[in-house]
Short mmCIF file of C-alpha atoms in Angstrom, two decimals:
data_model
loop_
_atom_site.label_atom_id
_atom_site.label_comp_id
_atom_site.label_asym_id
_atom_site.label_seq_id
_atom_site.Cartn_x
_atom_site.Cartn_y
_atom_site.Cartn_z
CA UNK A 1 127.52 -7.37 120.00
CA UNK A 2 127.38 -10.82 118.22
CA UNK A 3 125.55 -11.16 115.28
CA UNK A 4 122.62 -13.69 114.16
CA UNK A 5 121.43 -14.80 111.17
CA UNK A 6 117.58 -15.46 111.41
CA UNK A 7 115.38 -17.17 109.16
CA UNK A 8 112.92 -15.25 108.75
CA UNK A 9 109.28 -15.27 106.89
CA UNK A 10 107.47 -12.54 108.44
CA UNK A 11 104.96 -14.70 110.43
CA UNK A 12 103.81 -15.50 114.11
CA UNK A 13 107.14 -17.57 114.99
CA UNK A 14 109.33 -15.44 113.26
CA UNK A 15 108.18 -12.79 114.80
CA UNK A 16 108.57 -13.92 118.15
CA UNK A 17 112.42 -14.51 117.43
CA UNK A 18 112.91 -11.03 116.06
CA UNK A 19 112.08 -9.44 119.05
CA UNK A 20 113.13 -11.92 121.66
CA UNK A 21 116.66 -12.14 120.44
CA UNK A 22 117.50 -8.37 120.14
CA UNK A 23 115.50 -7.37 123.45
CA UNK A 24 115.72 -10.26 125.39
CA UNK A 25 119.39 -11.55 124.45
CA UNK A 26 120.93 -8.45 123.01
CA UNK A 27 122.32 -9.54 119.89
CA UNK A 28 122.05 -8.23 116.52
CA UNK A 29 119.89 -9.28 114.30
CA UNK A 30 120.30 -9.61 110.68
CA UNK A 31 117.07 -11.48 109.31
CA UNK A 32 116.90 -13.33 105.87
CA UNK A 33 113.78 -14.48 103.31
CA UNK A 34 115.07 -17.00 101.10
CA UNK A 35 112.54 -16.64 98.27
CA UNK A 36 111.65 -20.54 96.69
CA UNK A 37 109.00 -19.27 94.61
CA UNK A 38 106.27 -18.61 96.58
CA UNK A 39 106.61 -14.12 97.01
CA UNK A 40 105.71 -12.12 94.88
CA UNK A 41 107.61 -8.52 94.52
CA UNK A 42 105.03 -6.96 96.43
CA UNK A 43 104.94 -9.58 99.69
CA UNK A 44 108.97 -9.37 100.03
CA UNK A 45 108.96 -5.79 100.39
CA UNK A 46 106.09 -6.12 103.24
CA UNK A 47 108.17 -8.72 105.20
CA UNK A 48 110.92 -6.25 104.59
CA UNK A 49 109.04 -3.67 105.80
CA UNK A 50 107.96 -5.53 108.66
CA UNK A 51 111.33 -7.29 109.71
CA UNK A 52 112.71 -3.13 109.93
CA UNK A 53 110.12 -2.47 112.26
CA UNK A 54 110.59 -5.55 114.28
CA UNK A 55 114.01 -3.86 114.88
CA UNK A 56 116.43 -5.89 112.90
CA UNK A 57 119.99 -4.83 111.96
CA UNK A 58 119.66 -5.81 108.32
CA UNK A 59 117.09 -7.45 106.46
CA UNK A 60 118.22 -9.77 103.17
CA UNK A 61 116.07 -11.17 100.37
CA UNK A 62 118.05 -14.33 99.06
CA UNK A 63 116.29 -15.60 95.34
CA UNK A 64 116.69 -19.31 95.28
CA UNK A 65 113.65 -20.46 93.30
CA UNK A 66 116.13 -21.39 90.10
CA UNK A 67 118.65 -23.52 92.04
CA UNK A 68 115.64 -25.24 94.14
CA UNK A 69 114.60 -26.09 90.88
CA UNK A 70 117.71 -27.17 89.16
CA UNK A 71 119.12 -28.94 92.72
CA UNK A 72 115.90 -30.63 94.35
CA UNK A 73 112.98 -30.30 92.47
CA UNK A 74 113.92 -31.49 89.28
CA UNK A 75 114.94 -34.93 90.82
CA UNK A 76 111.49 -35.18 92.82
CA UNK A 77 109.90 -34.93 89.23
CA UNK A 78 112.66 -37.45 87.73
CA UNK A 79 111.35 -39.87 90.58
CA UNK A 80 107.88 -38.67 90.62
CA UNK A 81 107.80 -38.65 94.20
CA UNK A 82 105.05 -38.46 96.07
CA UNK A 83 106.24 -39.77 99.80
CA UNK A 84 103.13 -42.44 100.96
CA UNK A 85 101.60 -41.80 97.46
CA UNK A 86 100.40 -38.13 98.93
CA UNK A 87 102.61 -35.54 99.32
CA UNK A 88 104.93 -34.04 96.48
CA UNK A 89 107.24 -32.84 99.25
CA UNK A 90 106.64 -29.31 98.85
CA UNK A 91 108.27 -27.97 102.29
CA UNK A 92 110.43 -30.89 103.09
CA UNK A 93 112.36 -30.09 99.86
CA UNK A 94 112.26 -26.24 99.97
CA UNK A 95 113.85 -26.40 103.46
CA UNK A 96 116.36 -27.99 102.81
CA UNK A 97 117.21 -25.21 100.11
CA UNK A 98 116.57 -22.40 102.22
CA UNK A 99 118.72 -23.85 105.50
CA UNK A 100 120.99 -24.21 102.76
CA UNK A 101 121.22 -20.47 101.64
CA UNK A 102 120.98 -19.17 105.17
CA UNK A 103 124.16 -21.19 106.70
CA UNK A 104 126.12 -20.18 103.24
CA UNK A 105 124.47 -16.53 104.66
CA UNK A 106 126.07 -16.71 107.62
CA UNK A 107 129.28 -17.47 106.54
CA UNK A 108 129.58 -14.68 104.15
CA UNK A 109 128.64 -11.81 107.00
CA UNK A 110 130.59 -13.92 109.85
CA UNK A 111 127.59 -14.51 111.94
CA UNK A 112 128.39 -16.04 115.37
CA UNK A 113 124.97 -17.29 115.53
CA UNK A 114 122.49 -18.55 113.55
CA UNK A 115 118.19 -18.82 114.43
CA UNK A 116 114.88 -20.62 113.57
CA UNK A 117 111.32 -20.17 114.39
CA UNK A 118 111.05 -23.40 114.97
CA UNK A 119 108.86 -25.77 117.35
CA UNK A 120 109.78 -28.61 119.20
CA UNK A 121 107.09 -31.26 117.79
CA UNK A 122 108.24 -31.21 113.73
CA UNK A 123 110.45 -32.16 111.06
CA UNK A 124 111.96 -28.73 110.52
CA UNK A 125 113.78 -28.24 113.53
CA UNK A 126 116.56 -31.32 112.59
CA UNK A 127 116.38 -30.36 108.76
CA UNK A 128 117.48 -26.57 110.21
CA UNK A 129 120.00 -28.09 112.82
CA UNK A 130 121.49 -30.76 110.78
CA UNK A 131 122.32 -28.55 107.96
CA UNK A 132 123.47 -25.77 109.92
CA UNK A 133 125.95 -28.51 111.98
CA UNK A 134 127.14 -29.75 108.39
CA UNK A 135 127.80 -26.60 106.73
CA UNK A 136 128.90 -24.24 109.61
CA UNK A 137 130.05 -26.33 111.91
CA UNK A 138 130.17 -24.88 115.70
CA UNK A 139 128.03 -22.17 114.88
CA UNK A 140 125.76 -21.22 117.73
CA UNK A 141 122.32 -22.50 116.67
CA UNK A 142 119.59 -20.18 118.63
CA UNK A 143 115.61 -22.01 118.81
CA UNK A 144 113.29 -19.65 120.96
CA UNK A 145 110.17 -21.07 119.87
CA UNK A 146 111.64 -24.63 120.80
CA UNK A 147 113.56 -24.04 123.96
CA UNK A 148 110.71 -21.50 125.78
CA UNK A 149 107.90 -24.71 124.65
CA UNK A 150 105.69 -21.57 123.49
CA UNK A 151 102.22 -21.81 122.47
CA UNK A 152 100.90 -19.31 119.13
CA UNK A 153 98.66 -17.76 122.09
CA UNK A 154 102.18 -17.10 124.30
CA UNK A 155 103.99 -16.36 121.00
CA UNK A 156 101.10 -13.63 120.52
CA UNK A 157 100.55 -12.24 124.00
CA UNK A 158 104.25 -11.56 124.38
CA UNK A 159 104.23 -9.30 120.92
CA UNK A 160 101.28 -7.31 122.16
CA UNK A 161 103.36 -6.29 125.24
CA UNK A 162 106.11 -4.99 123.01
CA UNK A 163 103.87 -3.22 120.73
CA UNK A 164 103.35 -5.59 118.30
CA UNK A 165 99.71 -6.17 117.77
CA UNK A 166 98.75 -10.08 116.03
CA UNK A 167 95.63 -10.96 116.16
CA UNK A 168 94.79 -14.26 117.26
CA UNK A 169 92.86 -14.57 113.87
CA UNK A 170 95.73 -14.02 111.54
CA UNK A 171 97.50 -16.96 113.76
CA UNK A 172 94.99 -19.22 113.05
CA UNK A 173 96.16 -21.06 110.32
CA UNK A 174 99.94 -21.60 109.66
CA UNK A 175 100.46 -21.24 105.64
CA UNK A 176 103.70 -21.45 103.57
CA UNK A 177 103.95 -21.28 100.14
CA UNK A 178 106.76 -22.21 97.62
CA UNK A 179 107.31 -23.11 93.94
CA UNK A 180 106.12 -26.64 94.92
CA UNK A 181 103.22 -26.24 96.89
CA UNK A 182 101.80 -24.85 99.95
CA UNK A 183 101.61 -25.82 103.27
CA UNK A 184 98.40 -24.96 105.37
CA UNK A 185 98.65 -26.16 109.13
CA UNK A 186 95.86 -25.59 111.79
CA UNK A 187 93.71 -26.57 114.75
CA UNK A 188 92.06 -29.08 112.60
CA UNK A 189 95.32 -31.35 111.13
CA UNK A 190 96.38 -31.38 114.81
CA UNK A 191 93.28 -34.08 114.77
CA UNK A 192 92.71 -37.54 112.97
CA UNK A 193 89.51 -36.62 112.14
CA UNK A 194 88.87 -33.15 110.76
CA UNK A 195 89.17 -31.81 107.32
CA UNK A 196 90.50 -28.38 106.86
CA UNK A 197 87.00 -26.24 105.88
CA UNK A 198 87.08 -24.36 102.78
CA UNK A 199 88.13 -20.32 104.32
CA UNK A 200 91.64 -22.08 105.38
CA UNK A 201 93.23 -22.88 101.36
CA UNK A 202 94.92 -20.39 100.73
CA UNK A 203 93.18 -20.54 96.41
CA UNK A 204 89.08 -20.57 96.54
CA UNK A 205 87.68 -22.40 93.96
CA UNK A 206 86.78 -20.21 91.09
CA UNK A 207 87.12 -22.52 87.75
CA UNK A 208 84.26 -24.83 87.29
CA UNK A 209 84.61 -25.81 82.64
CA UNK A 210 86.30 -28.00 81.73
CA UNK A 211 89.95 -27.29 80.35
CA UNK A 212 92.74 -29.42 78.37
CA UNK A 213 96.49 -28.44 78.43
CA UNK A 214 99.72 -29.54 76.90
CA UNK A 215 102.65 -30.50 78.98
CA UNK A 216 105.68 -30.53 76.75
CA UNK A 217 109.14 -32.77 78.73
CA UNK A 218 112.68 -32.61 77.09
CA UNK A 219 114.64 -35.49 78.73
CA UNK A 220 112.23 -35.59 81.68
CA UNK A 221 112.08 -32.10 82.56
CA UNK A 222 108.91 -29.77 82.02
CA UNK A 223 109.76 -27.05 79.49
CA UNK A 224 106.28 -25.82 77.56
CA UNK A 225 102.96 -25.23 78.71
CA UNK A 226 100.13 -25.30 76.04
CA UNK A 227 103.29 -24.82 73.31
CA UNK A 228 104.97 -21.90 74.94
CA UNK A 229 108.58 -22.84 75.59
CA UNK A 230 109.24 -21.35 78.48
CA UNK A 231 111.72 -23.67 80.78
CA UNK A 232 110.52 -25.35 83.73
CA UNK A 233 109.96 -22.55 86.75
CA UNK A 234 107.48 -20.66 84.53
CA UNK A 235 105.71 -23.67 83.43
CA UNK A 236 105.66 -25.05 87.39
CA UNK A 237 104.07 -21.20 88.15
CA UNK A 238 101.98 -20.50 84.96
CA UNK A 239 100.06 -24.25 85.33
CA UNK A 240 99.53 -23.49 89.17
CA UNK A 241 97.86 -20.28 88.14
CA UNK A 242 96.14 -22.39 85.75
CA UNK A 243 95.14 -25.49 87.97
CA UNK A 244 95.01 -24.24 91.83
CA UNK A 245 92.03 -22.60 91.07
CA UNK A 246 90.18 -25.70 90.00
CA UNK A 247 91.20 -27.43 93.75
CA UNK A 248 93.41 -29.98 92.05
CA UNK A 249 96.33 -30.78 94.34
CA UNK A 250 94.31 -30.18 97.80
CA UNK A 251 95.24 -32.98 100.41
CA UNK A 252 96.11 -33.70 103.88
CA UNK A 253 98.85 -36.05 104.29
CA UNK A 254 100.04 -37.89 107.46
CA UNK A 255 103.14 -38.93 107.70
CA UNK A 256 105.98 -40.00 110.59
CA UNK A 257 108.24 -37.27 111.46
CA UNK A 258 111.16 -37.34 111.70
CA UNK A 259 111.31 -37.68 115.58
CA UNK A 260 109.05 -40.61 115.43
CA UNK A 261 105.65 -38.97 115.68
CA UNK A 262 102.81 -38.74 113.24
CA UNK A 263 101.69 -35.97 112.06
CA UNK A 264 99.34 -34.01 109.58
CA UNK A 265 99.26 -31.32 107.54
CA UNK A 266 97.81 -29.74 104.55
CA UNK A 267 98.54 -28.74 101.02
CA UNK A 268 97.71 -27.32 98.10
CA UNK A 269 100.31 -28.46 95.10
CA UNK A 270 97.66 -28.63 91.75
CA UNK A 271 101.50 -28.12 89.58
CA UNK A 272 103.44 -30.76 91.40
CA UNK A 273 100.91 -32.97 91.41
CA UNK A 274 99.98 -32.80 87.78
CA UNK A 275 103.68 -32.39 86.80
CA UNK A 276 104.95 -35.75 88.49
CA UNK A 277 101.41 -37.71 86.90
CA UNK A 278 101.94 -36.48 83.31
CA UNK A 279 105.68 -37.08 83.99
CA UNK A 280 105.22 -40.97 85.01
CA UNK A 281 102.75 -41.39 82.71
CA UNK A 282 105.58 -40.20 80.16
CA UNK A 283 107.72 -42.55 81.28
CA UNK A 284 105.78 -45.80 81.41
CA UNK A 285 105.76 -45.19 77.52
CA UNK A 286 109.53 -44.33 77.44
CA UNK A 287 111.05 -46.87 79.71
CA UNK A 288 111.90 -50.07 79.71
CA UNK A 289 109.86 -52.40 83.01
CA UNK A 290 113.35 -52.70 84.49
CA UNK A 291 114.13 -48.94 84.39
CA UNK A 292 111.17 -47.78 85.46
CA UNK A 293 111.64 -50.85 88.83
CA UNK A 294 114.86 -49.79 89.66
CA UNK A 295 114.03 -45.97 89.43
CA UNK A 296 110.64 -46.65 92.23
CA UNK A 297 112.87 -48.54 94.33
CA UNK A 298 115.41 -45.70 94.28
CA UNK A 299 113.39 -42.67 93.90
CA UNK A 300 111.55 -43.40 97.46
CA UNK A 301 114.52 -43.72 98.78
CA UNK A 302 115.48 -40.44 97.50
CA UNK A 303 112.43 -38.65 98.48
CA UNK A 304 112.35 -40.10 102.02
CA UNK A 305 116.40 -38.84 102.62
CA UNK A 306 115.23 -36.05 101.23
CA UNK A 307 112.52 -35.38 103.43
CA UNK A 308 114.28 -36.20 106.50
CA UNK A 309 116.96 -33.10 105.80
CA UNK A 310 119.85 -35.31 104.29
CA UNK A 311 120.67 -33.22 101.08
CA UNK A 312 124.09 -33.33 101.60
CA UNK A 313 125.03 -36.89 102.34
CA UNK A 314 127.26 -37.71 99.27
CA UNK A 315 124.75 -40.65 98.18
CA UNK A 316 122.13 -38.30 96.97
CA UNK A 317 124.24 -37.26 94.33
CA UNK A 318 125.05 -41.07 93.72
CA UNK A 319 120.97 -41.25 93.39
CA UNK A 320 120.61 -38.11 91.26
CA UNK A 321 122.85 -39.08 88.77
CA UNK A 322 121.25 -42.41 88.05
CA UNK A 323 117.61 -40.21 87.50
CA UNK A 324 119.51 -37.71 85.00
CA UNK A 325 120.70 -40.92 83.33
CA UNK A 326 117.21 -42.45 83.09
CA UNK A 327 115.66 -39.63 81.39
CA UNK A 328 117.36 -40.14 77.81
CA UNK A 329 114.42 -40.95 76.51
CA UNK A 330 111.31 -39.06 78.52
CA UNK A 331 110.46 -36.69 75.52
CA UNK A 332 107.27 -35.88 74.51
CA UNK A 333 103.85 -34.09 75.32
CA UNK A 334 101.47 -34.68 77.58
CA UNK A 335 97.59 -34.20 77.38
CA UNK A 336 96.00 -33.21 80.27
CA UNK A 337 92.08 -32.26 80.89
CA UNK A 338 91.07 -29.91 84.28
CA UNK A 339 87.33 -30.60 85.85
CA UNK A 340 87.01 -29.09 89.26
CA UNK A 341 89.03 -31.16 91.91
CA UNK A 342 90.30 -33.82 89.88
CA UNK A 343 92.27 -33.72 86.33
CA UNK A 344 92.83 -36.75 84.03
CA UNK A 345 96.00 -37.60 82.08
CA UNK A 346 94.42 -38.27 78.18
CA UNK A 347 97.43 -39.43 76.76
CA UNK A 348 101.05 -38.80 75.25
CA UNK A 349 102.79 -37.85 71.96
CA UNK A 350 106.80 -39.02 72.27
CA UNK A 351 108.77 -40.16 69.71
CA UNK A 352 110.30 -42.63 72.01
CA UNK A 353 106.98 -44.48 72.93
CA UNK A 354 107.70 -48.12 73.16
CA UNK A 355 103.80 -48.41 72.20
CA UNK A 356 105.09 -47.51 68.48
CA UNK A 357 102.73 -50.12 66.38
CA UNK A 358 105.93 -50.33 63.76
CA UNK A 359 106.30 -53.83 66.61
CA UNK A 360 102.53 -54.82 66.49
CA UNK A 361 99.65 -53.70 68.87
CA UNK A 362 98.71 -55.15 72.34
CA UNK A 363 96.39 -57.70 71.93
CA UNK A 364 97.50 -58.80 68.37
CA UNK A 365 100.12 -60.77 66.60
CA UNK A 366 103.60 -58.68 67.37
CA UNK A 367 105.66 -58.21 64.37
CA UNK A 368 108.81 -59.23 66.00
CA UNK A 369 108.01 -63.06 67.08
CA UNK A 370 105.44 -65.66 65.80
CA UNK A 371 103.25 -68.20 67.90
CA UNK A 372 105.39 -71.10 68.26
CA UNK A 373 108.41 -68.27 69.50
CA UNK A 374 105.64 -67.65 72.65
CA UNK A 375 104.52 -70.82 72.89
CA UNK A 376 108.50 -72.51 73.06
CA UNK A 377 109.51 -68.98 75.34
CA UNK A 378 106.50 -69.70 77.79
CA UNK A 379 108.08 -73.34 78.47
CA UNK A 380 111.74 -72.01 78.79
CA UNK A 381 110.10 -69.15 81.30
CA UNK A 382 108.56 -71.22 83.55
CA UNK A 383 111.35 -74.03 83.76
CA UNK A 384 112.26 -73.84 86.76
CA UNK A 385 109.12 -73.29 88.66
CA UNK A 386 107.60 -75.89 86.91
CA UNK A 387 110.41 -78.34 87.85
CA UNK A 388 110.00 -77.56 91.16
CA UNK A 389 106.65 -78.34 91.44
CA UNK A 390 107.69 -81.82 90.06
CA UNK A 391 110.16 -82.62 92.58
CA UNK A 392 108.37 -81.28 95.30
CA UNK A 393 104.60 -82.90 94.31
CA UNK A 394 102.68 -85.13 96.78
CA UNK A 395 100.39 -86.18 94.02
#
């Protein structure tokens, strides 16, 4: 009997492919979670639970939340990306990390095959494929959702004939939560028009007072929260369990797919969000105009490849390592104030701040220059344009 490896998350789709490709094409299914943050103990066991009772093989929890930190997310906060000013990216990145850990999967337990819950109409489908064509090349790549063009309402009626009771309720909103954010998809981003109502985010809104925090960054990276030193997963986790509840970081973005459609969907991401704002406003204290130019220019680059699947084309690393080398200098703390829906960035602390008044204050006489240096510089600036206005005058 050949073996599959099966992405698996314990949802509608998911699901569907557990059952379909054990009863349907007899193979043997060995499902995998790859954790990016967003389970707790408690919900991995229940998709455990429930991937044994949907009749799999073997069932395998696979803990990436450090290394999708450390390989993708850190990056996204060098370049505070936020692809079309909206969207911190927080399932483009995280599947590229988890189609990265399920092909390395499959290897290890010499799968034949490997399988998505995929549909046919989004971005993860080539982020799945691509990866799995890079890294285990020739595998057998198995898309039931995809290739049977099934609707959540076919996906649904066809479990409840196998004995597998979903309600069409629990379908009704398609949610997926990582270190970075969550995802919520439903009937109403499927429209230009409609705002998801309040019962589909996943965090109610519970904080209402006012709150101010401390974000402390060590050569760009977030490593204390409120003065607690605790390295940059716990402070991504602890200020989302700080934040989320205030509705920072709720959105809907639209963006072009990568198959040339548009497309909408929802997110909560109160961490990212504030993370990558305190971060740049870090920076633009830190950085030189030309460092921070280059590093825009680059960065959405970055997060665009990135969000198209293409982790591991060579140049990303050529990209990365020109972000680690920018951060030299992004030190310092960050003062941050919560109101409900909205936060605001008060200010920084950094020993590197290039507003350092030992050089003069904005607005007054700098201490490095006098008036005639401006006045003779301002000439020698403009030289050329004003030249050509001289040659090229009508007057």
């Amino acid at each position: 009997m050949k073996k599959v490896v099966l992405a698996f998350s314990g949802g509608l789709d998911t699901s569907f492919c557990c059952i379909y490709l054990s009863r349907d094409l007899g193979l043997e299914v060995h499902s995998v979670i790859v954790n990016t943050g967003g389970f707790s103990e408690e919900e991995l066991q229940t998709i455990e639970k429930r991937a044994y009772e949907l009749g799999v093989k073997s069932h395998t929890t696979i803990d990436e939340t450090e290394d999708y930190y450390r390989n993708t997310i850190k990056y996204l906060i060098f370049g505070n990306v936020l692809k079309n000013a909206t969207y911190p990216l927080s399932v483009s990145a995280e599947r590229v990390s988890q189609a990265t850990a399920i092909a390395n999967y499959a290897k290890k337990i010499g799968a034949s095959c490997v399988a998505h819950g995929s549909t046919g109409a989004g971005n993860d489908q080539v982020r799945f494929d691509m990866i799995f064509h890079t890294l285990v090349p020739g595998i057998e790549i198995i898309t039931p959702i995809r290739d049977l063009k099934l609707s959540r309402e076919d996906e649904i009626e066809y479990l409840n004939k196998h004995g597998v009771e979903y309600s069409a309720e629990k379908a009704k909103y398609s949610i997926n939560k990582g270190l970075w954010g969550t995802s919520v998809g439903g009937a109403e981003t499927l429209t230009s028009n409609q705002y998801l109502p309040e019962s589909a985010w996943p965090t109610p809104i519970t904080a209402t007072e006012p709150r101010q925090i401390t974000i402390d960054f060590e050569q760009g990276e977030p490593v204390a929260l409120n003065g607690d030193k605790i390295g940059a997963v716990k402070v991504i986790q602890e200020l989302q369990a700080i934040a989320q509840p205030y509705g920072i970081g709720r959105d809907i973005h639209v963006g072009d797919t990568i198959i040339g459609i548009k497309g909408r969907v929802g997110f909560e991401a109160a961490a990212s969000v504030i993370i990558i704002k305190a971060h740049h406003t870090l920076e633009k204290h830190t950085l030189t105009k030309w460092q921070l130019s280059w590093k825009d220019q680059l960065a959405a680059f970055y997060g665009n490849y990135m969000h198209e699947g293409q982790m591991h084309d060579p140049v990303m690393r050529d990209f990365e390592a020109f972000l680690q080398s920018s951060q030299g200098t992004v030190t310092g703390r960050v003062f941050v104030e919560l109101h409900p829906h909205r936060f605001v960035i008060i200010g920084i602390e950094s020993e590197h701040d290039l507003m350092s008044n030992k050089f003069g204050s904005y607005g007054e006489m700098n201490k490095g220059y006098t008036g005639d240096d401006v006045k003779g510089f301002s000439k020698i600036f403009g030289n050329q344009t004003i030249i050509w206005h001289k040659v090229n005058s009508k007057d």
